[in-house]
PDB file of C-alpha atoms in Angstrom:
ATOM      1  CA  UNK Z   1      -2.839  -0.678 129.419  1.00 60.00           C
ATOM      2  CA  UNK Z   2      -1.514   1.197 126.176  1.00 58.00           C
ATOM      3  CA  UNK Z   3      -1.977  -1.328 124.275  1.00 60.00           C
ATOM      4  CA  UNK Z   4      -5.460  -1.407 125.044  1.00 60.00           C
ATOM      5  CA  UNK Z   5      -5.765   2.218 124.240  1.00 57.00           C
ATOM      6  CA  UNK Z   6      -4.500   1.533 120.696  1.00 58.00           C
ATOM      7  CA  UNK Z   7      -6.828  -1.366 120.168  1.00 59.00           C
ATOM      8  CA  UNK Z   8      -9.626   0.887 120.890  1.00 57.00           C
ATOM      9  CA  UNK Z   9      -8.924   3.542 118.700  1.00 58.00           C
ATOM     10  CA  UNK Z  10      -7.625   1.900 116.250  1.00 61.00           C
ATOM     11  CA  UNK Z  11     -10.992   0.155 115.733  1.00 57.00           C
ATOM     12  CA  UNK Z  12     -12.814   3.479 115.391  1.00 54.00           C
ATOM     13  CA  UNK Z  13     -10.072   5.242 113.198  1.00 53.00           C
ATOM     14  CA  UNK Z  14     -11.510   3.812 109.670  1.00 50.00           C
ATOM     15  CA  UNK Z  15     -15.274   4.273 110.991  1.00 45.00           C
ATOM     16  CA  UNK Z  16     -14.616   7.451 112.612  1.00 45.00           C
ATOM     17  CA  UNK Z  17     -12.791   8.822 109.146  1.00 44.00           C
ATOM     18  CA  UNK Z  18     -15.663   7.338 106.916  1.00 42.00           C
ATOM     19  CA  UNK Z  19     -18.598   9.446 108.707  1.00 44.00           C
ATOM     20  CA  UNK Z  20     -19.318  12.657 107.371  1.00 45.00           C
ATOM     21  CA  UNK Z  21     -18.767  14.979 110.357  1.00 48.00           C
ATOM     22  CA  UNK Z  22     -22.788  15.968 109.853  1.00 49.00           C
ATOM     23  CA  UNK Z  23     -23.483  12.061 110.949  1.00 49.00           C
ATOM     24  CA  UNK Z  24     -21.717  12.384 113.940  1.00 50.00           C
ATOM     25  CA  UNK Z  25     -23.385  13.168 116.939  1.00 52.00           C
ATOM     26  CA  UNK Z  26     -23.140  16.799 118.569  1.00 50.00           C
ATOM     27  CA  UNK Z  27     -20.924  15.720 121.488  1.00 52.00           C
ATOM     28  CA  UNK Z  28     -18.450  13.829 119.503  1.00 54.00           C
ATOM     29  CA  UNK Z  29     -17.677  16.784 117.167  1.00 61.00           C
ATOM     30  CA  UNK Z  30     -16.341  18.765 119.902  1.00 71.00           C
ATOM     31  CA  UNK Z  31     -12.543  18.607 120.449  1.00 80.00           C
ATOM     32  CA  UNK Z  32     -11.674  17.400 123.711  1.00 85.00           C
ATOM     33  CA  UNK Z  33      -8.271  18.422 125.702  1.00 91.00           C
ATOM     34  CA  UNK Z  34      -5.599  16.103 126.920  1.00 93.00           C
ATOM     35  CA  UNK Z  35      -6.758  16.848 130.156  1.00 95.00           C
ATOM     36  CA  UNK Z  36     -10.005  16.546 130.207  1.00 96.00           C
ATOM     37  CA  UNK Z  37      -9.335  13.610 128.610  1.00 96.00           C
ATOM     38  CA  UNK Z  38      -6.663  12.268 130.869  1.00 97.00           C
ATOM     39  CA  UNK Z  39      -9.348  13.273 133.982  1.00 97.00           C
ATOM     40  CA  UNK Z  40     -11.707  11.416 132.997  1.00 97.00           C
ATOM     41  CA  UNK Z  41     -10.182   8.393 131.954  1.00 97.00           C
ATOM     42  CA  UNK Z  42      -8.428   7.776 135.499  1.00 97.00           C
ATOM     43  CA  UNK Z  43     -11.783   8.855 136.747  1.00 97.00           C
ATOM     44  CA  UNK Z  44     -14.013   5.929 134.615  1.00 97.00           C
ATOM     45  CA  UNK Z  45     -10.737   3.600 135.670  1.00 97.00           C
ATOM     46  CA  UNK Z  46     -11.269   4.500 139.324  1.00 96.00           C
ATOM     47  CA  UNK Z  47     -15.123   3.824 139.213  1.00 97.00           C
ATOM     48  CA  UNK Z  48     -14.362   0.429 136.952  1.00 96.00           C
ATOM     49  CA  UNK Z  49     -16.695   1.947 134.200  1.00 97.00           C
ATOM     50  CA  UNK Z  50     -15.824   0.381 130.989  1.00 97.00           C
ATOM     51  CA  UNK Z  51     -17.554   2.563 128.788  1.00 97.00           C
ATOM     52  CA  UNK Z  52     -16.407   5.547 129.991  1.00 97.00           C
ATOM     53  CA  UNK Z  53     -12.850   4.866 129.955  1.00 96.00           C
ATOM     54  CA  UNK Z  54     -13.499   3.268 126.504  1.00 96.00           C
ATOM     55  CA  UNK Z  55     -14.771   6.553 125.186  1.00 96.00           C
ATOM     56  CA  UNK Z  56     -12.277   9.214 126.896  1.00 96.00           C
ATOM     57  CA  UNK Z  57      -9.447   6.764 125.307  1.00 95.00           C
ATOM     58  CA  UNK Z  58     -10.545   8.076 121.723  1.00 95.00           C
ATOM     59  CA  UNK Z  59     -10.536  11.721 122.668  1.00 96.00           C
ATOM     60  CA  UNK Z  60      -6.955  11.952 122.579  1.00 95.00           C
ATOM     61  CA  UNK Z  61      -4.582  10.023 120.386  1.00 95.00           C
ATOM     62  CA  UNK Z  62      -3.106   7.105 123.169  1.00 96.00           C
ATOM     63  CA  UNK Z  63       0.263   9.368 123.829  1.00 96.00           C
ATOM     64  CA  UNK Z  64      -1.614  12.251 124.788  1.00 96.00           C
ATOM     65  CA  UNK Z  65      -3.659  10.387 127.080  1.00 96.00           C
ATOM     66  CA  UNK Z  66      -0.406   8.900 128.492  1.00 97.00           C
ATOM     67  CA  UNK Z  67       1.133  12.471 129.226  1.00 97.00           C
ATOM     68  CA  UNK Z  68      -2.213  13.719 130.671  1.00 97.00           C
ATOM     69  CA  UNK Z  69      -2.192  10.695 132.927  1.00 97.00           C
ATOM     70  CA  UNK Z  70       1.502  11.089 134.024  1.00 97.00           C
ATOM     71  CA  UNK Z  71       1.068  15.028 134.471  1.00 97.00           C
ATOM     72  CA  UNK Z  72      -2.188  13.525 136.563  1.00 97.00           C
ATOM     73  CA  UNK Z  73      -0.446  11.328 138.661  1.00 97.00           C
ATOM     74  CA  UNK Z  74       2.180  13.857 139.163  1.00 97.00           C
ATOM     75  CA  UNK Z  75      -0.298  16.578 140.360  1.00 97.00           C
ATOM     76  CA  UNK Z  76      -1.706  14.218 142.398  1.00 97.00           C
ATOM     77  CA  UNK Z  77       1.288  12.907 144.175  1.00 97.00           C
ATOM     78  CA  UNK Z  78       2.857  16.510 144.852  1.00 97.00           C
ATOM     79  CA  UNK Z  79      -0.753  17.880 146.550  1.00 97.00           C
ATOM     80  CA  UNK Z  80      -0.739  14.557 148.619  1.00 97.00           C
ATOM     81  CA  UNK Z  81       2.464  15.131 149.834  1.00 97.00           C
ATOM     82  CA  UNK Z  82       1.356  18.633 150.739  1.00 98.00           C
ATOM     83  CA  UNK Z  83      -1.507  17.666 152.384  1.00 97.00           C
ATOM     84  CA  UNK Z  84       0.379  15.200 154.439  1.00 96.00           C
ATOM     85  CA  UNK Z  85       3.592  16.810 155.323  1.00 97.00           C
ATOM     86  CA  UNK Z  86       5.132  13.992 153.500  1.00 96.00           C
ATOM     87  CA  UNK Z  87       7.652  13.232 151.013  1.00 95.00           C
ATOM     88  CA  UNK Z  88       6.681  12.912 147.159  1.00 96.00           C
ATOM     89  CA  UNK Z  89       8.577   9.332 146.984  1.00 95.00           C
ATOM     90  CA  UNK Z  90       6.518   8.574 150.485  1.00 95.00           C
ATOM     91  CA  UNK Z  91       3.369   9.610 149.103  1.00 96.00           C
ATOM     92  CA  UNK Z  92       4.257   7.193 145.897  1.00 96.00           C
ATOM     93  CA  UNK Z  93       5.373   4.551 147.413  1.00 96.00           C
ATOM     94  CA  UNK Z  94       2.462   4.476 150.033  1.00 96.00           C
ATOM     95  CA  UNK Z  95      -0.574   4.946 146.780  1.00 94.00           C
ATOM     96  CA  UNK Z  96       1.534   1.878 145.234  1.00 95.00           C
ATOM     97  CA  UNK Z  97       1.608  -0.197 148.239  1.00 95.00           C
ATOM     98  CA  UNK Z  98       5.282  -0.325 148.329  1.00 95.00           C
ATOM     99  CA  UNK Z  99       7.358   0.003 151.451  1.00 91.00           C
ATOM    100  CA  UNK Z 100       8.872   3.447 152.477  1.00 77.00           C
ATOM    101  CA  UNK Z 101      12.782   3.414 150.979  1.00 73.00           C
TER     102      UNK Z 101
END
């Protein structure tokens, strides 16, 4: 998965430094968080959208988006576990289709 992330921004870094920031679009110029980032990345990979998960990977550099994903995953898992009166390593195990230890 990561090393998809750095083949996709790698290919933009040289294009992306060449453009005078006046060339880029609006949008582009703005600078994104981790989060955001990381949110809508799992989102776009949730929904199978390519493009979208294509473009949140070059918000961030690919270890941000890896820490906004884990901090996602781990937000995620502890209000599951809430929600279900259930164990965090339950909860994990269960999303992962593993058996309970």
């Amino acid at each position: 998965m990561f090393d998809r992330i750095r083949r996709y921004a790698g290919r933009f870094r040289g294009t992306e430094e060449e453009k005078a920031p006046e060339s880029r679009p609006s949008r582009e110029r703005r600078t994104h968080n981790l989060f955001e980032a990381a949110a809508a990345y799992v989102a776009a990979r949730a929904e199978d959208d390519q493009d979208r998960i294509e473009e949140a990977a070059g918000w961030v550099s690919p270890e941000a988006l890896s820490f906004g994903v884990s901090e996602l995953a781990y937000r995620a898992v502890i209000t599951l576990a809430r929600e279900r009166d259930e164990s965090p390593s339950a909860v994990a195990r269960a999303l992962l289709g593993l058996p309970v230890a």
